[in-house]
Amino acid sequence: MRINKFIASCGVASRRKAETLITDGKVTVNGNIVTELSFQVDEKKDIVKVNGEKISLEEKKIYIALNKPEGYITSVKDQFDRPSVLDLLSDVEERIFPVGRLDYETSGLIILTNDGDLTYKLTHPKHNINKVYKAIVKGIPDYSDIKKFKEGIQIEDYKTAPAKLTVTKALPEKKISVCEVTIHEGRNRQVRKMLRAINHPTLRLRRIFVGKIGLGDLEIGKFRYLTDKEIKYLKSIE
Ligand code: URA
């Protein structure tokens, strides 16, 4: 990589400013002053210093919230060649990955980042990060269903942690209702399985919150960069 590009990629200066640093004799490679702008740096081996300080390439960390449409997978590829949420992020140059997953048929908030430490932390089961879903379900859950959610629900060979179920809108004429479900675990198809277990199968499912990060009015299929405050919040989760 050309020396000025290398310096810029390290986040030390713009390419133009880097050129000035080079011609001013402020840059050394392996201890030798380099003033030649066309000098090529071997990023893997060379020790580059600017004003005596070692610099190195560090990938810029980015944090994105995407409103996933139904009919997209959250992994990079799958055997059926279905569209991936990464197809909606073609303008983003960094290699980013989803934090956790949403089902192919589920829409809503998914966070993506190239910050591996944060992904590891947020997907670790010990973190009790609430995730809130809006679900359209068959029928209208009653008080005993809400209580079952509160107590945890047996799905297959596993009992879930206590969860919250609220009916936000009942539409008896259509025999459906709109519910809000809050869970802090992330088992495969967990919300759908829990709602099925109380005999109110899911018709549509959309995630609206991951911790304090909200979907807000982000349009379906669109993404936004998280604010500094949101990033700080995610990093502060213990
Ligand atoms: N629970 C589900 O059932 N599906 C999702 O996509 C997320 C949580």
XYZ file of C-alpha atoms and ligand atoms in Angstrom:
246
model
C 0.000 0.000 0.000
C 1.258 3.494 -0.827
C 2.607 5.215 2.235
C 0.155 8.134 2.220
C -2.787 5.770 1.886
C -1.422 3.655 4.716
C -1.124 6.676 7.014
C -4.651 7.797 6.113
C -6.041 4.277 6.650
C -4.557 4.285 10.126
C -6.727 7.275 10.871
C -3.735 9.520 11.552
C -4.333 12.139 8.829
C -6.019 12.702 5.509
C -4.074 11.489 2.475
C -3.075 15.050 1.610
C -1.932 15.802 5.151
C -0.072 12.483 5.117
C 1.844 13.629 2.033
C 2.977 16.740 3.900
C 4.067 14.635 6.869
C 6.089 12.450 4.498
C 7.765 15.295 2.585
C 8.491 17.043 5.888
C 10.498 14.008 6.959
C 8.174 13.102 9.851
C 7.627 9.521 8.734
C 9.953 6.563 9.236
C 9.671 3.024 7.977
C 11.726 0.482 9.909
C 13.756 3.330 11.379
C 14.570 5.080 8.076
C 13.054 8.427 7.131
C 10.927 8.080 3.999
C 10.263 11.189 1.901
C 9.290 9.398 -1.291
C 5.516 9.626 -1.793
C 5.405 6.525 -3.952
C 6.993 4.393 -1.214
C 5.125 1.111 -0.757
C 4.464 -0.135 2.757
C 4.171 -3.811 3.558
C 1.348 -3.531 6.101
C 2.135 -6.938 7.594
C 5.821 -6.380 8.247
C 6.887 -2.747 8.191
C 7.038 -0.607 11.324
C 5.770 2.826 10.382
C 6.166 5.776 12.743
C 4.778 9.284 12.430
C 6.529 11.852 14.615
C 8.170 8.913 16.382
C 4.851 7.169 17.178
C 4.124 3.747 15.789
C 0.934 3.611 13.765
C -1.062 0.589 12.656
C -4.098 -0.266 10.623
C -7.159 -0.629 12.686
C -10.452 -1.293 11.028
C -12.970 1.411 11.703
C -15.726 0.035 13.882
C -19.222 0.598 12.626
C -22.591 -0.052 14.231
C -25.788 -0.262 12.241
C -29.496 -0.739 12.954
C -31.430 -2.260 10.062
C -35.157 -2.749 9.664
C -35.155 -6.246 8.209
C -37.985 -7.056 5.806
C -39.701 -10.439 5.914
C -38.166 -12.849 3.406
C -34.515 -12.134 4.196
C -32.048 -14.306 6.057
C -29.717 -12.798 8.639
C -26.785 -15.082 7.836
C -24.377 -14.339 5.019
C -25.582 -17.106 2.702
C -27.759 -20.166 2.832
C -28.235 -23.299 0.793
C -31.408 -21.947 -0.852
C -29.706 -18.771 -2.068
C -32.310 -16.592 -0.367
C -31.638 -12.859 -0.061
C -29.574 -11.809 2.943
C -29.839 -8.627 5.010
C -26.288 -7.931 3.859
C -27.706 -7.356 0.348
C -29.440 -4.286 1.820
C -26.118 -2.877 2.978
C -24.251 -2.796 -0.309
C -23.066 0.796 0.322
C -21.259 -0.290 3.473
C -17.646 -1.173 2.699
C -16.739 -2.800 5.999
C -17.348 -6.486 6.535
C -20.126 -6.481 9.076
C -22.097 -9.228 10.711
C -25.509 -9.430 12.372
C -25.614 -9.523 16.157
C -27.821 -12.539 16.793
C -30.467 -13.559 14.317
C -34.024 -13.135 13.178
C -36.038 -15.771 11.333
C -36.507 -15.535 7.588
C -40.198 -14.600 8.139
C -39.554 -12.153 10.994
C -39.084 -8.467 10.291
C -37.671 -5.640 12.373
C -34.614 -4.540 14.224
C -31.303 -6.230 13.672
C -27.989 -4.716 14.759
C -24.938 -5.262 12.585
C -21.318 -4.480 13.362
C -17.714 -5.401 12.671
C -16.976 -5.119 16.400
C -16.378 -8.767 17.240
C -15.967 -8.101 20.966
C -19.353 -6.443 21.170
C -21.045 -9.198 19.149
C -19.540 -11.814 21.428
C -20.692 -9.941 24.503
C -24.230 -9.266 23.324
C -24.879 -12.794 22.111
C -23.542 -14.444 25.260
C -26.437 -16.098 27.162
C -25.382 -14.489 30.437
C -26.489 -11.074 29.162
C -30.084 -10.396 29.988
C -30.829 -7.960 27.227
C -34.549 -7.543 26.720
C -35.798 -7.953 23.194
C -39.272 -6.689 22.428
C -41.433 -8.084 19.637
C -44.760 -7.096 18.191
C -46.700 -10.184 17.230
C -49.983 -10.619 15.433
C -51.421 -13.838 16.771
C -54.436 -16.036 16.236
C -57.076 -15.458 18.902
C -56.799 -13.311 21.990
C -54.521 -14.429 24.832
C -56.197 -14.172 28.250
C -55.003 -13.622 31.787
C -53.931 -17.255 32.246
C -51.770 -17.065 29.096
C -50.117 -13.916 30.375
C -49.468 -15.701 33.660
C -47.922 -18.673 31.836
C -45.504 -16.306 30.092
C -44.631 -14.761 33.453
C -43.839 -18.182 34.879
C -41.863 -19.401 31.886
C -43.136 -21.775 29.238
C -42.233 -25.346 28.498
C -41.136 -25.577 24.869
C -39.832 -28.936 23.773
C -37.352 -30.065 26.444
C -36.764 -26.620 27.827
C -38.527 -24.161 30.120
C -38.051 -20.539 29.140
C -37.138 -17.785 31.567
C -40.030 -15.573 32.671
C -41.264 -13.443 29.793
C -43.812 -10.707 29.321
C -46.909 -10.852 27.172
C -49.244 -7.885 26.703
C -52.264 -7.721 24.424
C -52.117 -4.251 22.873
C -55.071 -4.622 20.536
C -57.795 -7.254 20.380
C -59.675 -7.705 17.111
C -62.391 -10.250 18.027
C -64.201 -9.836 14.699
C -61.054 -11.055 12.907
C -60.188 -13.531 15.688
C -56.698 -12.074 15.974
C -54.827 -9.775 18.320
C -51.723 -7.645 18.416
C -49.391 -8.511 21.273
C -46.114 -7.319 22.652
C -43.698 -9.987 23.809
C -40.533 -9.327 25.802
C -37.908 -12.028 26.207
C -34.258 -11.901 27.128
C -33.153 -15.255 25.805
C -32.479 -16.020 22.188
C -33.453 -19.601 21.501
C -34.297 -20.610 17.968
C -37.815 -19.401 17.053
C -38.448 -18.811 20.726
C -41.275 -16.276 20.493
C -43.138 -18.337 17.894
C -42.748 -21.495 19.983
C -43.926 -19.759 23.156
C -47.016 -18.349 21.454
C -47.785 -21.714 19.898
C -47.466 -23.329 23.322
C -50.334 -21.156 24.609
C -52.368 -21.936 21.463
C -52.024 -18.505 19.906
C -49.821 -19.141 16.887
C -47.930 -16.245 15.353
C -49.166 -14.752 12.100
C -46.607 -11.927 11.846
C -43.596 -11.093 13.989
C -41.526 -7.915 14.146
C -38.762 -6.969 16.567
C -38.990 -3.399 17.803
C -36.353 -3.174 20.551
C -33.003 -4.703 21.456
C -32.300 -3.338 24.929
C -32.697 0.421 24.663
C -32.081 0.456 20.916
C -35.396 1.025 19.176
C -36.563 0.583 15.620
C -38.298 3.968 15.747
C -39.553 5.117 12.366
C -36.802 3.441 10.355
C -38.343 2.368 7.062
C -38.492 -1.307 6.192
C -35.342 -2.409 4.339
C -33.462 0.720 5.427
C -30.634 1.149 7.908
C -29.094 3.839 10.058
C -25.852 4.208 11.951
C -26.222 3.977 15.720
C -25.614 7.203 17.629
C -22.595 7.588 19.912
C -24.959 7.368 22.862
C -26.406 4.066 21.608
C -22.923 2.633 20.990
C -21.821 3.692 24.454
C -24.910 2.038 25.912
C -24.253 -1.267 24.094
C -20.629 -1.259 25.208
C -21.655 -0.564 28.790
C -23.796 -3.692 29.054
C -22.123 -5.912 31.611
N -38.299 -15.400 18.124
C -38.776 -15.965 17.006
O -39.617 -16.846 17.075
N -38.336 -15.531 15.836
C -37.413 -14.547 15.704
O -37.021 -14.183 14.594
C -36.918 -13.979 16.883
C -37.385 -14.426 18.081
